[in-house]
mmCIF file of C-alpha atoms in Angstrom:
data_model
loop_
_atom_site.group_PDB
_atom_site.id
_atom_site.type_symbol
_atom_site.label_atom_id
_atom_site.label_comp_id
_atom_site.label_asym_id
_atom_site.label_seq_id
_atom_site.Cartn_x
_atom_site.Cartn_y
_atom_site.Cartn_z
ATOM 1 C CA MET X 1 -60.238 2.529 -7.734
ATOM 2 C CA GLY X 2 -61.457 -0.734 -9.252
ATOM 3 C CA ALA X 3 -59.462 -3.926 -9.444
ATOM 4 C CA LEU X 4 -58.581 -3.308 -13.098
ATOM 5 C CA GLY X 5 -57.474 0.237 -12.355
ATOM 6 C CA ALA X 6 -55.339 -0.920 -9.439
ATOM 7 C CA LEU X 7 -53.803 -3.625 -11.587
ATOM 8 C CA MET X 8 -52.995 -1.168 -14.362
ATOM 9 C CA THR X 9 -51.578 1.362 -11.928
ATOM 10 C CA GLY X 10 -49.443 -1.283 -10.276
ATOM 11 C CA GLY X 11 -48.272 -2.501 -13.639
ATOM 12 C CA LEU X 12 -47.301 0.972 -14.759
ATOM 13 C CA ALA X 13 -45.544 1.649 -11.485
ATOM 14 C CA GLY X 14 -43.654 -1.598 -11.808
ATOM 15 C CA THR X 15 -42.639 -0.692 -15.335
ATOM 16 C CA ALA X 16 -41.515 2.742 -14.224
ATOM 17 C CA TRP X 17 -39.251 1.247 -11.575
ATOM 18 C CA ALA X 18 -37.872 -1.594 -13.699
ATOM 19 C CA VAL X 19 -34.784 -0.263 -15.445
ATOM 20 C CA ASP X 20 -32.936 -2.020 -18.250
ATOM 21 C CA GLY X 21 -29.379 -2.136 -16.940
ATOM 22 C CA GLU X 22 -27.972 -2.813 -20.387
ATOM 23 C CA ALA X 23 -29.606 0.378 -21.658
ATOM 24 C CA VAL X 24 -27.879 2.372 -18.912
ATOM 25 C CA MET X 25 -24.601 0.650 -19.748
ATOM 26 C CA VAL X 26 -24.863 1.399 -23.473
ATOM 27 C CA HIS X 27 -26.903 4.613 -23.636
ATOM 28 C CA GLY X 28 -26.614 6.150 -20.174
ATOM 29 C CA GLY X 29 -29.294 7.246 -17.735
ATOM 30 C CA ASN X 30 -32.325 9.432 -18.289
ATOM 31 C CA ASN X 31 -30.354 12.474 -17.126
ATOM 32 C CA PRO X 32 -27.891 13.472 -19.886
ATOM 33 C CA ALA X 33 -25.192 13.844 -17.230
ATOM 34 C CA ALA X 34 -25.416 10.090 -16.555
ATOM 35 C CA LEU X 35 -23.046 9.086 -19.345
ATOM 36 C CA PRO X 36 -23.046 5.515 -20.689
ATOM 37 C CA CYS X 37 -20.627 3.168 -18.943
ATOM 38 C CA ILE X 38 -19.150 1.966 -22.229
ATOM 39 C CA THR X 39 -17.626 5.411 -22.778
ATOM 40 C CA CYS X 40 -14.826 4.613 -20.337
ATOM 41 C CA HIS X 41 -15.241 0.976 -19.334
ATOM 42 C CA GLY X 42 -15.496 -0.527 -22.818
ATOM 43 C CA ALA X 43 -18.241 -2.321 -24.720
ATOM 44 C CA ASP X 44 -17.572 -5.535 -22.781
ATOM 45 C CA ALA X 45 -17.218 -3.686 -19.446
ATOM 46 C CA LYS X 46 -13.746 -5.175 -19.047
ATOM 47 C CA GLY X 47 -12.189 -1.742 -18.720
ATOM 48 C CA ILE X 48 -9.598 0.074 -20.795
ATOM 49 C CA ALA X 49 -6.239 -0.812 -19.315
ATOM 50 C CA ALA X 50 -4.195 1.737 -21.244
ATOM 51 C CA SER X 51 -6.296 4.552 -19.791
ATOM 52 C CA GLY X 52 -6.567 3.103 -16.297
ATOM 53 C CA PHE X 53 -10.341 2.595 -16.489
ATOM 54 C CA PRO X 54 -11.331 -0.423 -14.369
ATOM 55 C CA ARG X 55 -13.117 -3.618 -15.204
ATOM 56 C CA LEU X 56 -16.760 -3.677 -14.066
ATOM 57 C CA ALA X 57 -17.850 -6.966 -15.640
ATOM 58 C CA GLY X 58 -18.511 -9.629 -13.036
ATOM 59 C CA LEU X 59 -18.169 -7.407 -9.974
ATOM 60 C CA PRO X 60 -20.807 -8.110 -7.288
ATOM 61 C CA ALA X 61 -23.916 -5.964 -7.749
ATOM 62 C CA ALA X 62 -23.845 -4.873 -4.096
ATOM 63 C CA TYR X 63 -20.250 -3.703 -4.481
ATOM 64 C CA ILE X 64 -21.087 -1.654 -7.587
ATOM 65 C CA VAL X 65 -24.093 -0.078 -5.847
ATOM 66 C CA LYS X 66 -21.938 0.860 -2.853
ATOM 67 C CA GLN X 67 -19.271 2.483 -5.015
ATOM 68 C CA LEU X 68 -21.865 4.569 -6.876
ATOM 69 C CA HIS X 69 -23.404 5.626 -3.569
ATOM 70 C CA ASP X 70 -19.941 6.530 -2.286
ATOM 71 C CA PHE X 71 -19.300 8.689 -5.356
ATOM 72 C CA ARG X 72 -22.627 10.392 -4.675
ATOM 73 C CA ALA X 73 -21.800 11.019 -1.035
ATOM 74 C CA ASP X 74 -18.273 12.281 -1.809
ATOM 75 C CA ARG X 75 -16.694 9.419 0.111
ATOM 76 C CA ARG X 76 -14.919 8.477 -3.103
ATOM 77 C CA LEU X 77 -13.737 11.435 -5.129
ATOM 78 C CA ASN X 78 -13.377 11.346 -8.898
ATOM 79 C CA PRO X 79 -14.190 14.249 -11.228
ATOM 80 C CA VAL X 80 -15.699 11.927 -13.848
ATOM 81 C CA MET X 81 -17.631 9.461 -11.713
ATOM 82 C CA GLN X 82 -19.094 11.818 -9.114
ATOM 83 C CA PRO X 83 -21.327 13.752 -11.562
ATOM 84 C CA ILE X 84 -22.408 10.510 -13.238
ATOM 85 C CA ALA X 85 -23.328 8.821 -9.958
ATOM 86 C CA LYS X 86 -25.259 11.874 -8.806
ATOM 87 C CA ALA X 87 -27.183 11.961 -12.095
ATOM 88 C CA LEU X 88 -28.257 8.312 -11.927
ATOM 89 C CA THR X 89 -31.541 7.372 -10.268
ATOM 90 C CA GLU X 90 -31.718 4.568 -7.713
ATOM 91 C CA PRO X 91 -33.499 2.239 -10.177
ATOM 92 C CA GLU X 92 -30.805 2.984 -12.772
ATOM 93 C CA ILE X 93 -28.066 2.216 -10.261
ATOM 94 C CA ALA X 94 -29.730 -1.056 -9.295
ATOM 95 C CA GLY X 95 -30.364 -2.019 -12.909
ATOM 96 C CA VAL X 96 -26.878 -1.360 -14.216
ATOM 97 C CA ALA X 97 -25.305 -3.032 -11.172
ATOM 98 C CA GLU X 98 -27.311 -6.215 -11.781
ATOM 99 C CA PHE X 99 -26.461 -6.152 -15.476
ATOM 100 C CA LEU X 100 -22.730 -5.735 -14.848
ATOM 101 C CA ALA X 101 -22.705 -8.403 -12.141
ATOM 102 C CA ALA X 102 -24.210 -10.867 -14.620
ATOM 103 C CA ARG X 103 -21.407 -10.274 -17.115
ATOM 104 C CA PRO X 104 -18.631 -12.905 -17.267
ATOM 105 C CA ARG X 105 -16.533 -12.857 -14.141
ATOM 106 C CA VAL X 106 -12.794 -12.581 -14.560
ATOM 107 C CA ASN X 107 -11.111 -15.960 -15.044
ATOM 108 C CA VAL X 108 -7.499 -15.598 -14.082
ATOM 109 C CA ALA X 109 -4.523 -17.638 -15.081
ATOM 110 C CA ALA X 110 -2.691 -17.051 -11.816
ATOM 111 C CA ALA X 111 0.953 -16.076 -12.032
ATOM 112 C CA ALA X 112 3.187 -19.045 -11.302
ATOM 113 C CA PRO X 113 4.662 -18.469 -7.839
ATOM 114 C CA THR X 114 8.420 -18.272 -7.646
ATOM 115 C CA ALA X 115 10.239 -20.712 -5.403
ATOM 116 C CA GLN X 116 11.212 -17.901 -3.081
ATOM 117 C CA PRO X 117 9.617 -14.485 -3.681
ATOM 118 C CA VAL X 118 11.971 -11.587 -3.192
ATOM 119 C CA PRO X 119 11.259 -10.069 0.236
ATOM 120 C CA GLY X 120 9.493 -6.753 -0.169
ATOM 121 C CA SER X 121 8.487 -7.448 -3.773
ATOM 122 C CA GLY X 122 4.919 -7.136 -4.971
ATOM 123 C CA GLU X 123 4.537 -10.910 -4.987
ATOM 124 C CA TRP X 124 5.921 -11.136 -1.448
ATOM 125 C CA ILE X 125 3.511 -8.555 -0.036
ATOM 126 C CA ALA X 126 0.586 -9.959 -2.039
ATOM 127 C CA LEU X 127 1.127 -13.467 -0.664
ATOM 128 C CA ARG X 128 2.855 -12.872 2.686
ATOM 129 C CA GLY X 129 2.282 -9.267 3.661
ATOM 130 C CA ALA X 130 4.659 -7.135 5.697
ATOM 131 C CA TRP X 131 3.520 -7.918 9.203
ATOM 132 C CA SER X 132 6.311 -5.938 10.855
ATOM 133 C CA ARG X 133 4.347 -2.900 9.622
ATOM 134 C CA ASN X 134 0.941 -4.484 10.212
ATOM 135 C CA ILE X 135 0.372 -4.966 6.483
ATOM 136 C CA PRO X 136 -1.539 -8.212 5.865
ATOM 137 C CA GLU X 137 -1.126 -10.144 2.649
ATOM 138 C CA CYS X 138 -3.570 -8.984 -0.026
ATOM 139 C CA THR X 139 -4.911 -12.505 -0.512
ATOM 140 C CA LEU X 140 -6.051 -12.632 3.123
ATOM 141 C CA CYS X 141 -9.019 -10.407 2.249
ATOM 142 C CA HIS X 142 -9.173 -10.528 -1.543
ATOM 143 C CA GLY X 143 -8.914 -14.312 -1.774
ATOM 144 C CA PRO X 144 -6.537 -16.724 -3.498
ATOM 145 C CA SER X 145 -5.005 -15.141 -6.595
ATOM 146 C CA GLY X 146 -6.798 -11.910 -5.690
ATOM 147 C CA LEU X 147 -10.060 -13.128 -7.234
ATOM 148 C CA GLY X 148 -12.237 -11.327 -4.699
ATOM 149 C CA VAL X 149 -14.396 -12.467 -1.780
ATOM 150 C CA GLY X 150 -18.055 -11.602 -1.315
ATOM 151 C CA ASN X 151 -19.478 -8.122 -1.719
ATOM 152 C CA THR X 152 -16.805 -6.274 0.251
ATOM 153 C CA PHE X 153 -13.471 -7.377 -1.170
ATOM 154 C CA PRO X 154 -13.382 -6.951 -4.966
ATOM 155 C CA PRO X 155 -11.122 -8.814 -7.382
ATOM 156 C CA LEU X 156 -7.650 -7.368 -7.825
ATOM 157 C CA ALA X 157 -6.712 -9.823 -10.540
ATOM 158 C CA GLY X 158 -8.215 -8.762 -13.840
ATOM 159 C CA GLN X 159 -7.738 -5.064 -13.132
ATOM 160 C CA SER X 160 -4.964 -3.161 -14.855
ATOM 161 C CA ALA X 161 -1.778 -2.221 -13.027
ATOM 162 C CA ALA X 162 -2.474 1.438 -13.788
ATOM 163 C CA TYR X 163 -5.878 1.315 -12.105
ATOM 164 C CA LEU X 164 -4.667 -0.607 -9.059
ATOM 165 C CA GLU X 165 -1.769 1.783 -8.563
ATOM 166 C CA SER X 166 -4.053 4.805 -8.861
ATOM 167 C CA GLN X 167 -6.410 3.422 -6.211
ATOM 168 C CA LEU X 168 -3.657 2.740 -3.693
ATOM 169 C CA TRP X 169 -2.506 6.341 -4.144
ATOM 170 C CA ALA X 170 -6.127 7.455 -3.807
ATOM 171 C CA TRP X 171 -6.202 5.907 -0.328
ATOM 172 C CA LYS X 172 -2.712 7.066 0.584
ATOM 173 C CA GLY X 173 -2.564 10.614 -0.750
ATOM 174 C CA ARG X 174 0.722 11.964 -2.036
ATOM 175 C CA SER X 175 2.893 14.999 -2.501
ATOM 176 C CA GLU X 176 4.333 16.242 -5.767
ATOM 177 C CA PRO X 177 7.111 18.741 -6.440
ATOM 178 C CA GLY X 178 5.854 22.296 -6.566
ATOM 179 C CA PRO X 179 6.724 24.751 -9.340
ATOM 180 C CA ARG X 180 10.331 25.878 -9.376
ATOM 181 C CA GLN X 181 11.169 29.230 -7.885
ATOM 182 C CA ARG X 182 12.675 32.038 -9.932
ATOM 183 C CA ASN X 183 16.112 31.160 -8.607
ATOM 184 C CA GLY X 184 15.728 27.656 -10.018
ATOM 185 C CA LYS X 185 15.329 25.939 -6.670
ATOM 186 C CA PRO X 186 12.485 23.439 -6.211
ATOM 187 C CA GLY X 187 9.293 24.901 -4.822
ATOM 188 C CA LYS X 188 7.451 23.605 -1.806
ATOM 189 C CA PRO X 189 5.883 20.164 -2.335
ATOM 190 C CA VAL X 190 2.195 20.206 -3.206
ATOM 191 C CA LEU X 191 0.138 17.894 -1.002
ATOM 192 C CA ILE X 192 -2.526 15.870 -2.821
ATOM 193 C CA PRO X 193 -4.826 14.469 -0.121
ATOM 194 C CA ALA X 194 -6.394 11.030 -0.221
ATOM 195 C CA THR X 195 -9.493 10.831 -2.399
ATOM 196 C CA ARG X 196 -10.936 7.529 -1.142
ATOM 197 C CA HIS X 197 -12.541 7.274 2.282
ATOM 198 C CA ASN X 198 -14.904 4.359 1.712
ATOM 199 C CA ASP X 199 -13.056 1.286 2.946
ATOM 200 C CA PRO X 200 -14.346 -0.868 5.834
ATOM 201 C CA ASN X 201 -12.899 0.359 9.141
ATOM 202 C CA GLY X 202 -10.197 2.338 7.347
ATOM 203 C CA LEU X 203 -8.384 -0.896 6.460
ATOM 204 C CA MET X 204 -7.166 0.146 3.021
ATOM 205 C CA ALA X 205 -6.245 3.634 4.180
ATOM 206 C CA HIS X 206 -3.914 2.095 6.781
ATOM 207 C CA ILE X 207 -2.392 -0.359 4.327
ATOM 208 C CA ALA X 208 -1.837 2.242 1.610
ATOM 209 C CA ALA X 209 -0.332 4.710 4.089
ATOM 210 C CA SER X 210 2.121 2.019 5.210
ATOM 211 C CA LEU X 211 3.265 1.093 1.693
ATOM 212 C CA THR X 212 6.101 2.860 -0.075
ATOM 213 C CA GLY X 213 5.701 4.187 -3.602
ATOM 214 C CA ALA X 214 7.886 1.371 -4.940
ATOM 215 C CA GLU X 215 5.786 -1.241 -3.130
ATOM 216 C CA ILE X 216 2.578 0.244 -4.509
ATOM 217 C CA LYS X 217 3.919 0.017 -8.047
ATOM 218 C CA SER X 218 5.215 -3.517 -7.571
ATOM 219 C CA LEU X 219 1.949 -4.754 -6.058
ATOM 220 C CA ALA X 220 -0.078 -3.210 -8.867
ATOM 221 C CA GLU X 221 2.166 -4.819 -11.473
ATOM 222 C CA TYR X 222 1.902 -8.219 -9.774
ATOM 223 C CA PHE X 223 -1.890 -8.369 -9.824
ATOM 224 C CA GLY X 224 -2.071 -6.513 -13.140
ATOM 225 C CA SER X 225 0.032 -9.243 -14.755
ATOM 226 C CA MET X 226 -2.636 -11.886 -14.181
ATOM 227 C CA GLY X 227 -4.360 -12.348 -17.515
ATOM 228 C CA ASP X 228 -7.707 -13.889 -18.382
ATOM 229 C CA SER X 229 -7.999 -17.661 -18.589
ATOM 230 C CA ASP X 230 -10.453 -19.638 -20.698
ATOM 231 C CA GLU X 231 -11.071 -22.113 -17.866
ATOM 232 C CA PRO X 232 -14.383 -21.928 -15.965
ATOM 233 C CA PHE X 233 -14.381 -20.146 -12.647
ATOM 234 C CA ASP X 234 -15.481 -22.125 -9.582
ATOM 235 C CA ASP X 235 -17.189 -19.414 -7.569
ATOM 236 C CA SER X 236 -17.801 -21.670 -4.556
ATOM 237 C CA GLN X 237 -14.094 -22.239 -4.061
ATOM 238 C CA HIS X 238 -12.758 -18.906 -5.335
ATOM 239 C CA ARG X 239 -10.364 -20.724 -7.616
ATOM 240 C CA LEU X 240 -10.023 -22.068 -11.126
ATOM 241 C CA ARG X 241 -11.105 -25.655 -11.527
#
């Protein structure tokens, strides 16, 4: 093959592998099963809080890629996301992850701390943990105000309470009352196993298993109450400046 032919072939190959992440976000992948992200996550990728769909805008690209790979490998179970992740190509995953990571990162007006958080409350566990049960404070890994640290620990602030609560239950698993018997007595509880198995060293599985249902709800409401701020985000310090 001549130099011109090699150049053209390389150019075409490069074009074939370069995927417009915004196109995947808005129109979906080449496979019709790879639905557009905006369907559930909103046109601005900030999520749809009322429906419990999470914010994707500003998440680290490596984190997004890992989650899509985990959906593919059934390490994270979700009837909507698993088929989509399996329908996306690797270039599409890389492209949409880079596009979403470049979107505005969440700027959080942190909740004003109370003088003395109520022991056992969501604020207490978020900031101080429950070390008697080996539950570290959330901010130890997820950073001050839950703004996220690196590619492993995503922001908690900026996500809806409904989404955060659902994910803690996804790590914990739960049981629900079974159908009533003919005599009116409650049926046997139905066990709903954990659907997330993709946390580093099982850290979140341990924490979620150690939390009560009331603590899960309170924690989710605490971080879910942190609204967007118009101030610029200082990424080097993981804080508002």
